[in-house]
C-alpha cells in the first residue's frame, strides 16, 4: 500500500459522500491508496453513510470508536489502522481540498519526513478562528523553535516511520510537526494549500479550545526541551527550594551570630524549615535521576525490539 488517507469524522453525515468522491477524483491516477474513515462516535448518520460507501469500494476502511473521544484520539486510531507507507491526514468537513494531496506527496518525495499544508486565503471567521490561530502559531514557533506558519491545518503528509515514533493524546494532533521535529528528528517543510468555506454542518471548535491549547503548549514545551534530559528539568525545579532553604538558613545563622535573642520560633522553626526545603530539593533531584534511568531503560527496550525482527529475518535467511 503506497498511500493512506486518514479522515476523522464527527457528525459529518452530509460531507462524507462528497468527501469520498473528491478523494477518488484527486487520487484517480494512483492505484495504491486507501481511505480510512474514523467515526468518532457520531450522533447522526455518519457511520451508516460511511459503511454504505465502504461496501461499494474496497479501498474505503471504516474505523468505529465507541464514543466521542476527540480529534486527536480519532486521528491516532486512523494512523494505527493505516497500511500505507505514506499517510495523509485531513479534516472531514470539506474545507481541506484532496486535490492538494498529490502535490504534498511529491514534496515529501523530495527528501522530507513531514509536509504540512498552510491555508491560503483561509475561509474562517476572523475573530474566533483566524486571530487565535495567528497568535498560537507565533507563540508555538517562539517556544519550540519549529517554524510552522499554520500549525492547525489538518492537511499533512507523513512517512509511516515518523508516525510510529509518536504517541498522541489530549489535543496533540495540532502539534504534530513540532512533535515530529523534536522527538523523531523529522525533516519538516510547508506547502500552500487551498481552503474552502464549510458547506454542511457546523464547526466543532470555538474560543473554548484556547485554554486547552495553552495547557497542551506547556506540555509540548516540556517535551521538546526536556524529553531527552529529564534530570535538567527536575534540577531546575530544585533550584527554587534550594534557594529558599539557603535564605532561611542564612537568616537563622546570621541571627544566632548577632544574638537576636530568638525564642522557640527562631531556634526551631527557621532551621527546621530550611532542612525541609533542602530535603525537598534533594527529592526533586532524585526524581530526575529516576526519570533518567527510566528513559535509559525505555530506549534500550525499543532498541532491542527493533533489532529482534532483523535477527529473526537473518536466521530465516540462513535456514533457506
XYZ file of C-alpha atoms in Angstrom:
320
model
C 0.000 0.000 0.000
C 1.517 3.268 -1.140
C -0.823 5.859 0.376
C -3.323 6.003 3.259
C -5.658 8.978 3.724
C -6.933 9.273 7.321
C -10.067 11.352 7.960
C -11.645 11.708 11.443
C -15.408 12.262 11.290
C -17.826 13.565 13.894
C -21.387 14.387 12.819
C -20.426 14.903 9.167
C -23.242 12.916 7.522
C -23.725 15.340 4.637
C -19.990 15.680 3.999
C -18.977 12.003 3.794
C -20.182 11.249 0.256
C -18.710 14.372 -1.426
C -15.513 13.820 0.571
C -15.107 10.269 -0.746
C -15.859 11.380 -4.302
C -13.304 14.204 -4.126
C -10.619 11.841 -2.783
C -11.329 9.379 -5.599
C -11.018 12.141 -8.184
C -7.811 13.508 -6.653
C -6.120 10.085 -6.497
C -7.504 8.672 -9.741
C -4.003 8.283 -11.186
C -2.668 6.434 -8.141
C -3.804 2.844 -7.804
C -2.249 2.014 -4.416
C -4.267 4.018 -1.925
C -6.836 3.575 0.821
C -9.205 5.938 2.612
C -9.530 5.381 6.373
C -12.712 6.978 7.726
C -12.705 7.167 11.536
C -16.155 7.712 13.042
C -15.578 9.444 16.368
C -18.900 8.493 17.976
C -21.101 10.468 15.604
C -24.712 11.024 16.679
C -26.121 11.396 13.154
C -25.940 9.076 10.139
C -22.202 9.483 9.514
C -21.396 5.886 10.401
C -24.192 4.488 8.225
C -23.167 6.522 5.177
C -19.509 5.569 5.640
C -20.358 1.847 5.728
C -22.546 2.164 2.631
C -19.657 3.732 0.740
C -17.222 1.102 2.036
C -19.434 -1.689 0.669
C -19.092 -0.234 -2.830
C -15.325 0.387 -2.711
C -12.834 -1.944 -1.046
C -10.329 0.894 -0.741
C -12.516 2.535 1.927
C -11.929 1.390 5.513
C -14.274 2.398 8.332
C -12.997 2.549 11.916
C -15.662 2.936 14.608
C -14.960 4.434 18.033
C -17.331 3.574 20.871
C -17.892 7.227 21.789
C -16.661 10.700 21.009
C -13.024 10.735 22.148
C -11.889 13.830 20.248
C -9.994 14.525 17.044
C -6.576 13.551 18.406
C -7.681 10.088 19.512
C -9.638 9.573 16.290
C -6.590 10.525 14.259
C -4.389 8.160 16.275
C -6.885 5.328 15.637
C -6.711 6.090 11.916
C -2.910 6.070 11.975
C -2.957 2.713 13.764
C -5.184 1.184 11.058
C -3.447 2.824 8.083
C -1.335 0.451 5.963
C 0.329 2.907 3.600
C 4.000 3.807 3.556
C 2.838 7.426 3.270
C -0.021 8.677 5.468
C -2.174 11.733 4.817
C -4.357 13.414 7.437
C -7.174 15.817 6.607
C -10.437 17.122 8.042
C -13.799 15.669 7.098
C -15.630 18.977 6.696
C -14.582 19.551 3.035
C -12.560 22.642 3.946
C -9.341 20.815 3.024
C -9.038 20.026 -0.685
C -7.936 16.475 -1.640
C -6.558 17.852 -4.914
C -3.602 19.158 -2.872
C -2.610 15.646 -1.770
C -0.515 14.702 -4.856
C 1.476 17.936 -4.534
C 2.178 17.323 -0.840
C 3.226 13.726 -1.562
C 5.536 14.921 -4.353
C 7.143 17.353 -1.909
C 7.582 14.515 0.604
C 9.436 12.525 -2.045
C 11.994 15.328 -2.287
C 13.520 14.084 0.969
C 11.231 15.310 3.740
C 9.575 13.311 6.520
C 6.550 15.544 7.051
C 4.909 18.073 4.759
C 2.411 20.429 6.395
C -0.103 22.449 4.453
C -0.734 26.080 5.276
C -4.064 27.565 4.309
C -4.015 30.397 1.788
C -6.974 32.787 1.983
C -8.416 30.894 4.925
C -12.208 30.751 4.836
C -12.977 31.059 8.555
C -14.240 33.743 10.895
C -11.575 36.299 11.705
C -12.247 36.811 15.421
C -12.975 33.279 16.630
C -10.756 31.250 14.289
C -8.101 33.161 12.352
C -6.938 35.570 15.084
C -6.461 32.885 17.809
C -4.720 30.696 15.229
C -2.381 33.542 14.232
C -1.419 34.159 17.873
C -0.997 30.439 18.607
C 1.216 29.853 15.575
C 3.640 32.574 16.592
C 3.640 31.527 20.243
C 4.368 27.908 19.333
C 7.161 28.909 16.967
C 8.724 31.125 19.644
C 8.571 28.488 22.394
C 9.593 25.426 20.379
C 11.816 26.851 17.657
C 9.905 24.912 14.964
C 8.758 27.437 12.370
C 5.376 26.301 11.044
C 3.093 29.125 9.963
C -0.204 27.180 10.168
C 0.075 24.520 12.858
C -3.704 23.978 12.918
C -4.081 22.889 9.299
C -5.008 19.190 9.352
C -3.866 18.522 5.791
C -0.448 16.962 6.287
C 1.590 14.118 4.784
C 3.843 11.856 6.862
C 6.209 8.977 6.419
C 4.994 5.963 8.360
C 8.236 5.508 10.304
C 7.774 9.018 11.755
C 4.225 8.311 12.955
C 5.290 5.090 14.667
C 7.541 7.149 16.953
C 4.715 9.437 18.102
C 2.018 8.797 20.719
C -0.854 11.270 20.507
C -3.059 12.288 23.443
C -5.109 15.276 24.603
C -5.181 17.697 21.620
C -1.655 16.927 20.453
C -2.719 16.401 16.822
C -2.314 20.161 16.406
C 1.373 19.931 17.279
C 2.350 17.012 15.046
C 5.046 18.945 13.118
C 6.645 20.066 16.392
C 6.445 16.583 17.934
C 7.893 15.018 14.795
C 10.753 17.518 14.623
C 11.663 17.321 18.309
C 11.068 13.659 19.156
C 11.660 11.922 15.820
C 14.189 14.343 14.244
C 11.882 14.644 11.234
C 12.612 16.972 8.340
C 9.579 19.266 8.108
C 8.511 21.651 5.368
C 5.361 23.540 4.331
C 3.320 23.810 1.160
C 0.437 26.239 0.477
C -2.950 24.521 0.153
C -6.486 25.514 -0.737
C -9.110 26.201 1.894
C -12.874 26.230 1.335
C -15.769 27.518 3.430
C -17.781 24.853 5.236
C -20.777 23.768 3.130
C -22.613 21.444 5.519
C -22.809 21.089 9.272
C -21.259 23.288 11.934
C -17.757 23.696 13.302
C -16.903 21.726 16.446
C -14.383 24.312 17.662
C -14.567 27.765 19.168
C -12.781 30.046 21.598
C -13.211 27.442 24.366
C -10.339 25.412 22.920
C -7.851 28.216 23.685
C -7.464 27.176 27.348
C -6.779 23.549 26.420
C -4.355 24.662 23.720
C -2.366 26.729 26.223
C -2.194 23.782 28.644
C -1.026 21.478 25.858
C 1.516 24.088 24.835
C 3.118 23.903 28.306
C 3.310 20.116 27.943
C 4.741 20.491 24.462
C 7.439 22.864 25.714
C 8.434 20.367 28.394
C 8.532 17.534 25.839
C 10.569 19.491 23.309
C 13.048 20.859 25.864
C 13.429 18.095 28.457
C 12.300 14.847 26.832
C 15.843 13.555 26.431
C 17.172 15.104 29.666
C 14.535 14.992 32.428
C 17.220 15.462 35.088
C 17.736 19.009 33.812
C 14.043 19.781 34.368
C 13.986 18.418 37.920
C 17.297 20.087 38.752
C 15.924 23.394 37.508
C 12.828 22.943 39.676
C 15.039 22.038 42.669
C 16.754 25.434 42.475
C 13.667 27.140 43.936
C 13.501 25.225 47.263
C 17.297 25.177 47.407
C 17.413 28.961 47.144
C 14.654 29.302 49.744
C 16.490 26.918 52.107
C 19.672 28.956 51.706
C 17.867 32.212 52.527
C 16.064 30.796 55.577
C 19.159 29.012 56.843
C 21.296 32.090 56.260
C 18.844 34.286 58.160
C 18.865 31.869 61.093
C 22.689 31.660 61.135
C 23.016 35.431 60.993
C 20.529 35.846 63.843
C 22.423 33.400 66.031
C 25.734 35.156 65.328
C 24.489 38.642 66.155
C 22.433 37.459 69.122
C 18.936 38.473 68.105
C 17.568 36.604 71.123
C 15.019 34.453 69.295
C 12.589 32.339 71.216
C 11.303 28.959 70.102
C 10.307 30.178 66.631
C 13.851 31.210 65.916
C 15.507 28.214 67.496
C 13.343 25.507 65.919
C 11.113 26.863 63.127
C 13.715 28.523 60.907
C 16.297 25.694 60.855
C 13.500 23.126 60.557
C 12.042 24.983 57.589
C 15.479 25.189 55.949
C 16.009 21.444 56.386
C 12.580 20.638 54.916
C 13.252 22.829 51.878
C 16.679 21.268 51.433
C 15.174 17.764 51.642
C 12.579 18.735 49.024
C 15.318 19.956 46.661
C 17.223 16.679 47.106
C 13.978 14.758 46.491
C 13.458 16.557 43.166
C 16.985 15.734 42.055
C 16.437 12.070 42.955
C 13.235 12.056 40.889
C 15.266 13.422 37.973
C 17.774 10.605 38.357
C 14.944 8.052 38.370
C 13.498 9.628 35.236
C 16.908 9.396 33.553
C 17.120 5.700 34.462
C 13.599 5.089 33.147
C 14.445 6.851 29.900
C 17.601 4.764 29.514
C 15.676 1.519 30.122
C 12.930 2.570 27.685
C 15.452 3.420 24.994
C 17.214 0.071 25.468
C 13.888 -1.785 25.210
C 12.971 -0.012 21.979
C 16.398 -0.694 20.515
C 16.103 -4.389 21.368
C 12.595 -4.537 19.892
C 13.789 -3.019 16.624
C 16.788 -5.355 16.447
C 14.813 -8.549 17.182
C 12.984 -8.764 13.796
C 16.229 -8.198 11.938
C 17.878 -11.071 13.805
C 14.967 -13.422 13.126
C 14.966 -12.473 9.448
C 18.688 -13.164 9.302
C 18.190 -16.583 10.898
C 15.394 -17.389 8.442
C 17.628 -16.376 5.544
C 20.366 -18.703 6.810
C 17.865 -21.562 7.027
C 16.861 -21.023 3.426
